[in-house]
Each structure stands twice: as C-alpha cells, then as structure tokens.
Coordinates of N, CA and C in Angstrom, one line a residue:
M20 N -120.4 -91.0 -35.1 CA -120.7 -91.1 -33.7 C -122.0 -89.9 -33.5
V21 N -122.9 -89.8 -34.1 CA -123.7 -89.0 -34.0 C -124.3 -89.0 -32.3
E22 N -124.3 -90.0 -31.5 CA -124.5 -89.9 -30.2 C -123.8 -89.1 -29.2
Y23 N -122.6 -88.7 -29.9 CA -121.4 -88.1 -29.2 C -121.0 -86.6 -29.8
P24 N -122.1 -85.8 -30.0 CA -122.0 -84.8 -30.8 C -121.0 -83.6 -30.5
H25 N -120.5 -83.5 -29.3 CA -119.3 -82.9 -29.2 C -118.2 -83.7 -28.9
Q26 N -117.1 -83.2 -30.0 CA -115.9 -84.0 -29.9 C -115.0 -82.9 -30.1
Y27 N -113.7 -83.3 -29.3 CA -112.6 -82.7 -29.2 C -111.4 -83.5 -29.1
W28 N -110.4 -82.8 -30.4 CA -109.3 -83.7 -30.9 C -107.8 -83.0 -30.2
L29 N -106.7 -83.3 -29.7 CA -105.7 -82.9 -29.8 C -104.5 -83.7 -30.1
A30 N -103.9 -83.6 -31.4 CA -103.1 -84.4 -32.0 C -101.4 -83.8 -31.7
A31 N -100.4 -84.5 -31.6 CA -99.1 -84.4 -31.7 C -98.7 -83.6 -32.8
K32 N -97.7 -82.5 -32.9 CA -97.4 -82.2 -34.1 C -96.7 -83.2 -35.0
K33 N -96.1 -84.0 -34.5 CA -95.3 -85.1 -34.9 C -96.4 -86.2 -35.2
D34 N -96.5 -86.6 -36.8 CA -97.5 -87.0 -37.3 C -97.9 -88.5 -36.5
G35 N -98.8 -89.2 -36.1 CA -98.6 -90.6 -35.7 C -98.1 -91.1 -34.4
Y36 N -97.7 -89.6 -33.5 CA -96.8 -89.8 -32.2 C -98.1 -90.3 -31.3
S37 N -98.8 -89.4 -31.2 CA -99.7 -89.7 -30.1 C -100.6 -88.4 -29.9
G38 N -101.6 -88.6 -29.1 CA -102.9 -87.7 -29.3 C -104.2 -88.3 -28.1
V39 N -104.9 -87.0 -27.8 CA -105.9 -87.5 -26.9 C -107.3 -87.0 -27.8
A40 N -108.6 -87.8 -27.3 CA -109.7 -86.9 -27.7 C -110.6 -87.3 -26.7
L41 N -111.6 -86.3 -26.7 CA -112.9 -86.6 -25.6 C -114.2 -86.3 -26.4
L42 N -115.2 -87.4 -26.3 CA -116.2 -87.1 -27.0 C -117.2 -87.5 -26.0
S43 N -118.3 -86.3 -26.0 CA -119.2 -86.2 -25.2 C -120.6 -86.1 -25.4
K44 N -121.5 -86.4 -25.0 CA -123.1 -86.1 -25.1 C -123.6 -85.1 -24.6
E45 N -123.0 -84.5 -23.6 CA -123.4 -83.1 -23.3 C -122.0 -82.0 -23.3
K46 N -122.5 -80.9 -23.8 CA -121.5 -80.1 -24.2 C -121.0 -79.4 -22.8
P47 N -119.7 -79.6 -22.8 CA -118.7 -78.7 -21.5 C -119.0 -77.6 -21.4
I48 N -118.7 -76.9 -20.2 CA -118.8 -75.5 -20.0 C -117.3 -74.8 -20.9
T49 N -116.9 -75.4 -20.2 CA -115.2 -75.1 -21.1 C -114.4 -76.3 -21.6
V50 N -113.2 -76.1 -22.5 CA -112.5 -77.2 -23.1 C -111.2 -76.7 -23.1
E51 N -110.1 -77.0 -22.5 CA -108.9 -76.5 -22.8 C -107.9 -77.7 -23.2
Y52 N -106.7 -77.4 -24.0 CA -106.0 -78.1 -24.3 C -104.7 -78.1 -23.9
G53 N -104.0 -79.2 -23.5 CA -103.0 -79.0 -22.5 C -102.6 -78.2 -21.6
F54 N -101.7 -78.0 -21.0 CA -101.4 -77.1 -19.6 C -100.4 -75.9 -19.7
N55 N -100.2 -75.6 -20.9 CA -99.4 -74.2 -21.3 C -98.1 -74.7 -21.2
D56 N -97.8 -75.7 -21.7 CA -96.2 -76.2 -21.5 C -95.7 -76.2 -23.3
S57 N -95.0 -75.6 -23.7 CA -95.1 -76.2 -25.0 C -94.7 -77.6 -25.6
E58 N -93.3 -78.2 -24.6 CA -92.9 -79.5 -25.1 C -93.8 -80.5 -25.0
H59 N -94.9 -80.3 -24.0 CA -96.0 -81.4 -23.5 C -96.9 -81.3 -24.5
D60 N -97.4 -80.0 -24.4 CA -98.8 -80.0 -25.3 C -98.5 -80.2 -26.9
D61 N -97.1 -80.0 -27.6 CA -96.9 -80.2 -28.8 C -97.0 -81.6 -29.2
E62 N -96.8 -82.3 -27.9 CA -97.3 -83.9 -28.3 C -98.8 -84.5 -28.1
G63 N -99.7 -83.5 -27.9 CA -100.9 -83.8 -27.5 C -101.3 -85.0 -26.6
R64 N -101.1 -84.2 -25.3 CA -101.3 -85.0 -24.2 C -102.3 -85.0 -23.0
L65 N -103.4 -83.6 -23.4 CA -104.0 -83.5 -22.1 C -105.2 -82.8 -22.8
I66 N -106.3 -83.0 -22.6 CA -107.4 -82.1 -22.6 C -108.5 -82.1 -21.3
T67 N -108.9 -81.1 -21.0 CA -109.7 -80.7 -19.7 C -111.0 -79.9 -20.1
A68 N -111.8 -80.8 -19.9 CA -113.2 -80.4 -20.0 C -114.2 -79.9 -18.5
E69 N -114.5 -78.9 -18.6 CA -115.4 -78.5 -17.2 C -116.8 -78.7 -17.6
Y70 N -117.6 -79.4 -16.4 CA -119.0 -79.8 -16.6 C -119.5 -79.3 -15.2
P71 N -120.9 -79.2 -15.3 CA -121.4 -78.6 -14.1 C -120.8 -78.9 -12.4
T72 N -120.7 -80.2 -12.4 CA -120.2 -80.7 -11.2 C -118.7 -81.2 -11.1
F73 N -118.0 -81.1 -12.1 CA -116.6 -81.6 -12.0 C -116.0 -81.6 -13.3
Y74 N -114.4 -81.8 -13.2 CA -113.8 -81.7 -14.6 C -113.6 -83.0 -14.8
L75 N -113.3 -83.3 -16.1 CA -112.9 -84.2 -17.0 C -111.8 -84.2 -17.7
V76 N -110.4 -84.8 -17.1 CA -109.3 -84.7 -17.9 C -108.8 -86.1 -18.5
T77 N -108.7 -86.1 -19.7 CA -108.2 -87.2 -20.4 C -107.0 -86.9 -20.9
T78 N -106.0 -88.2 -20.7 CA -104.4 -88.0 -20.8 C -103.8 -88.9 -21.3
Y79 N -102.6 -88.9 -22.3 CA -101.8 -90.0 -22.5 C -100.3 -89.1 -22.0
V80 N -99.9 -89.9 -21.2 CA -98.7 -89.2 -20.3 C -97.5 -90.2 -21.1
P81 N -96.6 -89.2 -20.8 CA -95.4 -89.4 -21.6 C -95.0 -91.0 -21.2
N82 N -94.5 -92.0 -22.1 CA -93.6 -93.0 -21.7 C -92.0 -93.0 -21.7
A83 N -91.7 -93.5 -20.8 CA -90.0 -93.7 -20.5 C -89.4 -93.6 -21.3
G84 N -89.9 -94.8 -22.0 CA -89.2 -95.5 -23.2 C -88.0 -96.3 -23.3
R85 N -88.0 -97.1 -24.4 CA -87.1 -98.1 -24.4 C -85.6 -97.9 -23.7
K86 N -85.0 -98.5 -22.7 CA -83.6 -97.9 -22.1 C -84.1 -96.8 -21.7
L87 N -85.3 -96.5 -21.2 CA -85.4 -95.2 -20.1 C -84.8 -93.9 -20.7
V88 N -84.9 -93.9 -22.3 CA -84.1 -92.7 -22.7 C -85.3 -91.4 -22.9
T89 N -86.6 -91.5 -22.5 CA -87.4 -90.4 -22.1 C -87.7 -90.2 -20.7
L90 N -87.0 -90.9 -19.8 CA -87.6 -90.8 -18.3 C -87.5 -89.5 -17.7
D91 N -86.4 -88.7 -18.5 CA -86.4 -87.1 -17.8 C -87.6 -86.4 -18.1
K92 N -88.2 -86.6 -19.3 CA -89.0 -86.0 -20.2 C -90.4 -86.4 -19.2
R93 N -90.5 -88.0 -18.5 CA -91.6 -88.1 -17.8 C -91.5 -87.7 -16.5
M94 N -90.3 -87.3 -16.0 CA -90.4 -87.0 -14.5 C -90.2 -85.2 -14.7
D95 N -90.3 -85.0 -15.9 CA -90.7 -83.4 -16.1 C -92.2 -83.1 -15.8
W96 N -92.7 -84.1 -16.7 CA -94.2 -84.1 -16.8 C -94.8 -84.4 -15.4
D97 N -94.8 -85.2 -14.3 CA -95.1 -85.4 -13.7 C -95.8 -84.5 -12.5
P98 N -94.7 -83.6 -11.9 CA -95.0 -82.6 -11.3 C -96.1 -81.3 -11.8
K99 N -95.8 -81.2 -13.0 CA -96.8 -80.3 -13.7 C -98.2 -80.6 -13.9
F100 N -98.2 -82.0 -14.2 CA -99.3 -82.9 -14.3 C -100.2 -82.6 -13.2
R101 N -99.5 -83.0 -11.7 CA -100.2 -83.1 -10.9 C -100.3 -81.7 -10.2
K102 N -99.7 -80.5 -10.5 CA -100.2 -79.1 -10.3 C -101.5 -78.8 -11.2
H103 N -101.5 -79.4 -12.0 CA -102.7 -78.8 -13.1 C -103.9 -79.6 -12.3
L104 N -103.7 -80.9 -11.9 CA -104.9 -81.5 -11.3 C -105.3 -81.1 -9.8
Q105 N -104.2 -80.4 -9.2 CA -104.6 -79.9 -7.7 C -105.3 -78.4 -8.2
E106 N -104.9 -77.9 -9.1 CA -105.7 -76.5 -9.1 C -106.8 -76.4 -9.8
L107 N -107.2 -77.8 -10.5 CA -108.4 -77.9 -10.9 C -109.5 -78.4 -9.8
D108 N -108.8 -79.5 -9.1 CA -109.3 -79.8 -7.8 C -109.7 -78.9 -6.6
A109 N -109.0 -77.8 -6.8 CA -109.3 -76.5 -5.7 C -110.7 -75.6 -6.0
K110 N -111.2 -76.2 -7.6 CA -112.5 -75.5 -7.6 C -113.5 -76.5 -7.8
K111 N -113.4 -77.8 -8.2 CA -114.5 -78.7 -8.0 C -113.9 -80.0 -8.4
P112 N -114.5 -81.0 -8.1 CA -113.9 -82.4 -7.9 C -113.5 -82.9 -9.4
V113 N -112.2 -83.7 -9.6 CA -112.0 -84.0 -10.8 C -111.9 -85.5 -11.0
I114 N -111.8 -85.9 -12.3 CA -111.9 -87.3 -12.9 C -111.1 -87.4 -14.1
V115 N -109.9 -88.2 -13.7 CA -109.1 -88.4 -14.7 C -109.3 -89.8 -15.3
C116 N -108.8 -89.8 -16.7 CA -109.0 -91.1 -17.6 C -107.9 -91.1 -18.5
G117 N -107.3 -92.2 -18.5 CA -106.3 -92.1 -19.9 C -105.1 -93.2 -19.5
D118 N -104.2 -93.3 -20.3 CA -103.1 -94.1 -20.2 C -102.1 -93.5 -19.6
L119 N -101.6 -93.9 -18.2 CA -100.8 -93.1 -17.3 C -99.5 -93.8 -17.2
N120 N -99.2 -94.5 -18.1 CA -98.0 -95.4 -18.7 C -97.5 -95.8 -17.2
V121 N -97.9 -96.2 -16.4 CA -97.2 -96.6 -15.2 C -97.9 -97.8 -14.5
A122 N -97.3 -99.1 -14.2 CA -98.1 -100.2 -13.4 C -97.5 -99.5 -12.0
H123 N -98.7 -99.3 -11.0 CA -98.3 -98.9 -9.7 C -97.6 -99.7 -8.7
K124 N -98.5 -100.9 -8.7 CA -97.8 -101.9 -7.7 C -97.5 -103.4 -8.4
E125 N -96.9 -104.2 -7.6 CA -96.3 -105.4 -8.2 C -97.5 -106.1 -8.6
I126 N -98.8 -105.9 -8.2 CA -100.2 -106.7 -8.6 C -100.7 -106.3 -9.9
D127 N -99.7 -105.1 -10.4 CA -100.5 -104.3 -11.9 C -99.6 -104.7 -12.8
L128 N -98.8 -105.8 -12.6 CA -98.4 -106.2 -13.9 C -97.9 -107.9 -13.9
K129 N -97.8 -108.4 -14.9 CA -97.5 -110.2 -14.6 C -96.3 -110.3 -13.9
N130 N -95.1 -109.5 -14.6 CA -93.8 -110.1 -14.1 C -93.0 -108.9 -13.4
P131 N -93.4 -108.6 -12.4 CA -92.6 -107.5 -11.6 C -91.3 -107.5 -11.7
K132 N -90.7 -108.6 -11.1 CA -89.6 -108.8 -10.9 C -88.4 -108.4 -12.0
T133 N -89.0 -109.1 -13.0 CA -87.9 -108.5 -14.3 C -88.2 -107.3 -14.8
N134 N -88.9 -106.2 -14.3 CA -89.5 -105.1 -15.1 C -89.0 -103.9 -14.4
T135 N -88.3 -104.3 -13.2 CA -88.3 -102.6 -12.3 C -86.9 -101.9 -13.2
K136 N -86.5 -102.1 -14.0 CA -85.4 -101.1 -14.8 C -86.1 -101.0 -16.3
N137 N -87.5 -101.2 -16.7 CA -88.2 -101.2 -17.5 C -89.2 -99.7 -17.4
A138 N -89.5 -99.4 -18.7 CA -90.6 -97.9 -18.7 C -91.7 -98.4 -18.0
G139 N -92.5 -97.8 -17.2 CA -93.7 -98.0 -16.7 C -93.6 -98.8 -15.3
F140 N -92.4 -99.4 -15.0 CA -92.0 -99.9 -13.7 C -91.0 -99.4 -13.0
T141 N -90.5 -98.3 -13.3 CA -89.3 -98.0 -12.5 C -89.7 -97.6 -11.2
K142 N -88.8 -97.0 -10.2 CA -89.3 -96.7 -9.0 C -89.4 -95.1 -9.1
E143 N -89.0 -94.4 -10.2 CA -89.2 -93.1 -10.4 C -90.6 -92.6 -10.8
E144 N -91.2 -93.7 -11.8 CA -92.6 -93.5 -12.3 C -93.5 -93.6 -11.3
R145 N -93.4 -94.7 -10.4 CA -94.2 -95.4 -9.5 C -94.4 -94.6 -8.0
D146 N -93.1 -94.0 -7.8 CA -93.3 -92.6 -7.0 C -94.0 -91.7 -7.5
G147 N -93.5 -91.4 -8.6 CA -94.5 -90.1 -8.9 C -96.1 -90.2 -8.9
F148 N -96.4 -91.6 -9.1 CA -97.9 -91.9 -9.4 C -98.6 -91.9 -7.9
S149 N -97.6 -92.3 -6.9 CA -97.9 -92.5 -5.5 C -98.0 -91.1 -4.9
T150 N -97.1 -90.0 -5.4 CA -97.2 -88.8 -5.0 C -98.3 -87.9 -5.4
L151 N -99.0 -88.6 -6.6 CA -100.2 -87.8 -7.1 C -101.3 -88.4 -6.4
L152 N -101.5 -89.6 -6.1 CA -102.5 -90.1 -5.3 C -102.7 -89.5 -3.8
E153 N -101.3 -89.3 -3.6 CA -101.1 -88.5 -2.0 C -101.6 -86.9 -2.1
A154 N -101.9 -86.4 -3.5 CA -102.4 -85.1 -3.4 C -103.8 -85.1 -3.4
G155 N -104.5 -86.3 -2.9 CA -106.1 -86.1 -3.1 C -106.9 -86.6 -3.8
F156 N -106.1 -87.8 -4.8 CA -106.7 -88.7 -5.5 C -106.9 -90.0 -5.4
T157 N -107.7 -90.9 -5.8 CA -108.0 -92.0 -5.9 C -108.0 -92.9 -7.3
D158 N -107.3 -93.9 -7.2 CA -107.4 -94.7 -7.8 C -108.4 -95.8 -8.0
V159 N -109.5 -95.4 -8.9 CA -110.8 -96.0 -8.3 C -110.9 -97.6 -8.4
Y160 N -110.5 -98.1 -9.6 CA -110.0 -99.4 -9.8 C -109.8 -100.2 -8.3
R161 N -108.5 -100.0 -8.0 CA -107.9 -100.4 -6.9 C -108.9 -99.9 -5.7
H162 N -109.7 -98.9 -5.4 CA -110.6 -98.8 -4.2 C -111.6 -99.8 -4.7
F163 N -112.1 -100.2 -5.5 CA -113.0 -101.1 -5.5 C -112.4 -102.7 -5.4
Y164 N -111.4 -103.0 -6.0 CA -110.8 -104.6 -6.3 C -109.3 -104.5 -5.4
P165 N -108.9 -103.9 -4.5 CA -107.5 -103.6 -3.9 C -106.7 -105.3 -3.9
E166 N -107.5 -106.4 -3.9 CA -106.4 -107.6 -4.0 C -106.6 -108.3 -5.5
E167 N -107.5 -107.8 -6.5 CA -107.5 -108.3 -7.5 C -106.4 -108.6 -8.4
K168 N -105.9 -109.9 -8.8 CA -104.7 -110.1 -9.6 C -105.0 -110.6 -11.1
D169 N -103.8 -110.7 -11.7 CA -104.3 -110.6 -13.2 C -105.1 -109.8 -13.9
K170 N -105.4 -108.9 -13.5 CA -106.3 -107.6 -14.1 C -105.5 -106.3 -14.8
Y171 N -105.4 -106.7 -16.3 CA -104.5 -105.5 -16.9 C -105.2 -105.1 -17.8
T172 N -105.0 -103.9 -18.6 CA -105.3 -103.2 -19.6 C -104.4 -103.1 -20.4
F173 N -103.4 -103.6 -21.1 CA -102.5 -103.6 -21.8 C -101.6 -104.6 -21.8
W174 N -101.4 -105.6 -23.3 CA -100.8 -106.5 -23.4 C -99.8 -106.0 -24.8
T175 N -98.9 -106.4 -25.1 CA -98.1 -106.0 -26.2 C -98.2 -107.4 -27.1
Y176 N -98.4 -106.9 -28.4 CA -98.7 -107.5 -29.4 C -97.6 -109.2 -29.5
M177 N -96.3 -108.9 -28.9 CA -95.2 -110.0 -29.1 C -95.9 -111.1 -28.4
M178 N -95.5 -112.3 -28.9 CA -95.4 -113.4 -27.9 C -96.9 -113.8 -27.4
N179 N -97.7 -113.7 -28.2 CA -99.1 -113.8 -28.0 C -99.8 -113.2 -26.2
C180 N -99.2 -112.3 -26.0 CA -99.1 -111.9 -24.6 C -100.6 -111.5 -24.2
R181 N -101.6 -111.3 -24.9 CA -103.2 -111.2 -24.6 C -103.7 -112.3 -24.3
A182 N -103.6 -113.4 -25.2 CA -104.2 -114.8 -25.1 C -103.7 -115.4 -23.6
K183 N -102.0 -115.1 -23.2 CA -101.7 -115.7 -22.2 C -102.2 -114.6 -20.9
N184 N -102.6 -113.6 -21.1 CA -102.9 -112.3 -20.1 C -101.6 -112.1 -19.4
V185 N -100.4 -112.1 -20.0 CA -99.1 -111.3 -19.8 C -99.3 -110.2 -19.8
G186 N -99.8 -108.9 -18.9 CA -100.0 -107.8 -19.2 C -99.8 -106.8 -17.9
W187 N -100.2 -105.6 -18.1 CA -99.8 -104.3 -17.4 C -101.2 -103.7 -17.3
R188 N -101.3 -103.2 -16.1 CA -102.4 -102.2 -15.7 C -101.8 -101.0 -16.1
L189 N -102.0 -100.1 -16.9 CA -101.3 -99.0 -17.5 C -102.4 -97.7 -17.5
D190 N -103.8 -98.3 -17.9 CA -104.9 -97.3 -18.3 C -105.7 -97.1 -16.8
Y191 N -106.0 -95.9 -16.2 CA -106.8 -95.8 -15.2 C -107.9 -94.8 -15.1
M192 N -108.6 -94.9 -14.1 CA -109.5 -93.9 -13.8 C -109.2 -93.3 -12.3
L193 N -109.0 -92.4 -12.4 CA -108.9 -91.4 -10.9 C -110.1 -90.5 -10.8
A194 N -110.2 -90.3 -9.3 CA -111.1 -89.3 -9.2 C -110.4 -88.6 -7.9
S195 N -111.0 -87.6 -7.5 CA -110.8 -86.6 -6.5 C -111.3 -87.8 -5.1
N196 N -110.6 -87.5 -4.2 CA -111.0 -88.0 -3.0 C -112.7 -88.1 -2.4
R197 N -112.8 -86.8 -2.7 CA -114.1 -86.6 -2.2 C -115.3 -86.5 -3.3
L198 N -115.1 -87.4 -4.3 CA -115.9 -87.9 -5.4 C -116.3 -89.2 -5.4
V199 N -115.3 -89.8 -4.5 CA -115.4 -91.3 -4.5 C -116.6 -92.1 -4.4
D200 N -117.5 -91.2 -3.3 CA -118.5 -91.9 -2.9 C -119.8 -92.0 -3.7
K201 N -119.3 -91.2 -4.7 CA -120.3 -91.1 -5.9 C -120.0 -91.9 -7.1
V202 N -118.9 -92.9 -7.0 CA -118.4 -93.7 -7.9 C -119.2 -95.0 -7.8
A203 N -119.9 -95.7 -8.7 CA -120.3 -96.8 -8.6 C -119.6 -98.2 -9.0
D204 N -118.7 -98.0 -9.8 CA -117.8 -99.0 -10.5 C -116.9 -98.5 -11.1
C205 N -115.9 -99.4 -11.5 CA -114.5 -99.2 -12.4 C -114.5 -100.7 -13.5
I206 N -114.8 -100.5 -14.5 CA -114.7 -102.0 -15.0 C -113.6 -101.9 -16.4
H207 N -112.9 -102.8 -16.6 CA -111.8 -103.4 -17.4 C -112.6 -104.3 -18.8
R208 N -112.6 -103.2 -19.8 CA -113.6 -104.4 -21.0 C -112.7 -105.2 -21.7
T209 N -112.5 -106.0 -21.3 CA -110.9 -107.1 -21.6 C -111.5 -108.0 -22.7
D210 N -112.8 -107.9 -23.1 CA -113.5 -108.6 -24.2 C -113.5 -107.6 -25.3
V211 N -113.3 -106.4 -25.4 CA -113.0 -105.6 -26.8 C -111.6 -105.5 -27.1
L212 N -111.6 -105.8 -28.4 CA -110.4 -106.0 -28.9 C -110.3 -105.2 -30.0
G213 N -109.0 -105.1 -30.5 CA -108.8 -103.9 -32.0 C -107.7 -103.0 -31.2
S214 N -106.8 -103.3 -30.1 CA -106.0 -102.4 -29.8 C -105.1 -103.4 -28.7
D215 N -104.1 -102.7 -28.4 CA -103.0 -103.6 -27.2 C -103.5 -102.9 -26.1
H216 N -104.3 -102.2 -26.0 CA -104.8 -101.8 -24.9 C -106.4 -102.0 -25.0
C217 N -107.1 -102.0 -23.8 CA -108.8 -102.6 -23.6 C -109.2 -101.0 -22.9
P218 N -110.3 -101.2 -23.3 CA -111.4 -99.8 -22.6 C -111.7 -100.0 -21.3
I219 N -111.4 -99.0 -20.4 CA -112.1 -98.8 -19.1 C -113.3 -97.9 -19.0
T220 N -114.2 -98.5 -18.0 CA -115.3 -97.6 -18.0 C -115.4 -97.3 -16.4
L221 N -115.8 -96.1 -16.3 CA -116.3 -95.5 -14.6 C -117.7 -95.4 -14.8
L222 N -118.3 -96.0 -13.7 CA -119.9 -95.8 -13.6 C -119.9 -94.9 -12.4
L223 N -120.7 -93.8 -12.6 CA -121.0 -92.9 -11.3 C -122.7 -93.3 -10.9
T224 N -122.7 -93.1 -9.9 CA -124.1 -93.2 -9.3 C -125.1 -92.3 -9.7
K225 N -126.5 -92.5 -9.7 CA -127.3 -91.4 -10.2 C -127.5 -90.5 -9.0
P226 N -127.6 -89.2 -9.8 CA -127.9 -88.2 -8.9 C -129.1 -88.5 -7.8
N227 N -129.1 -87.6 -6.7 CA -130.6 -87.9 -6.2 C -131.5 -86.8 -6.6

C-alpha cells in the first residue's frame, strides 16, 4: 500500500484475538497507542492520531461476549473511552472510526426483539453509547440518514445472513458535534466483500 506510507499497528498480546491499524497518506503530528490502561491496551483496541485540525481515533470496542460473559469488561471500557475522547475534544475536534460493537437503536439491527439480552444490544451497551453521544459527539450516519432501515455493517457468516441482509450496524463514524458541518457524507460499502463486516467511509467537505 505505497499510497499510504504512514502505517501504525496495534495488536493484542494474545495472537489472533484483536487489533487495530491506521494507514495514512499524511504523517500525523503524533500517534498514541491505547489510553494507559493495561487490560484494554494489551488487547490492541485503540490508536489516536493527531492531525493539524482534528484527532482521528480508530478503535475496536470490547464485545460483551456470548452469554454476556465479558459485559463487565465492556462496562469498564465505556467510561474510560468516553473520558479519552472528551480530553481530546477539549483540544480540537475528534473523528472516531471503528467497530463499536453496539447497535444503538432498534433500527440498527434486523431482529431487535429477540436480541435484547445478546451482546451488542443490551440496555447497558446502548445506554453507554447514548451517554457517549451526549458528551458531544454525533453518529454521522444517522445524522444524514436518520430513518434509513435495513442498513447494516455486520452479518454473521451463519445462515446466509449477508445475502438475506439480516445484519447489525456495529461500525460507526462519530464526529465532534462542532465538526459535523464539515462532513459531507457517511457511506456503507456493502458491495465490498471479504469479511463479515463491510467498510464504511466518511467524506469531509473541501476546506475553503
């Protein structure tokens, strides 16, 4: 990927468990890994890059797990992640991208009624995401498409779910509220295969 010469990687200490990466055409001013919390940082969940006019945070939020066995870990993550973003936002606007492992509203998954006790759609996780937005951030896709149904970013490999579009919207672009007027669009690249998730793209307006 020669067009992205500046590459930053953070893998979990446990092989094959989790990790994040950031590839950039422009060199960031600074790059930080994690947020000084050994439990979460050892799982390779967060990279923060500073650019001249904003911070970019790429993240893979902990999953609450089958039968919610790691919900406590997720509940520990949420306030720490929010605090990290608020501290950045106090300096300059923030863009967040990644798998946030939550379907925020019923519109954000195909079968909400049968998933209220499953990872990604518990009241605790959804409330945590609401609290994050209330701290000064916007779910950019829903800003542009508040009523769009059947728009997902994740489909389990089981039961041919992608072909049937039985999915969840787990991947997000968030932006500081004061940056939203500089955003042109947020696009789900559902035609891109190769994963149980699809890529999403944030488009910013050209500067004056």
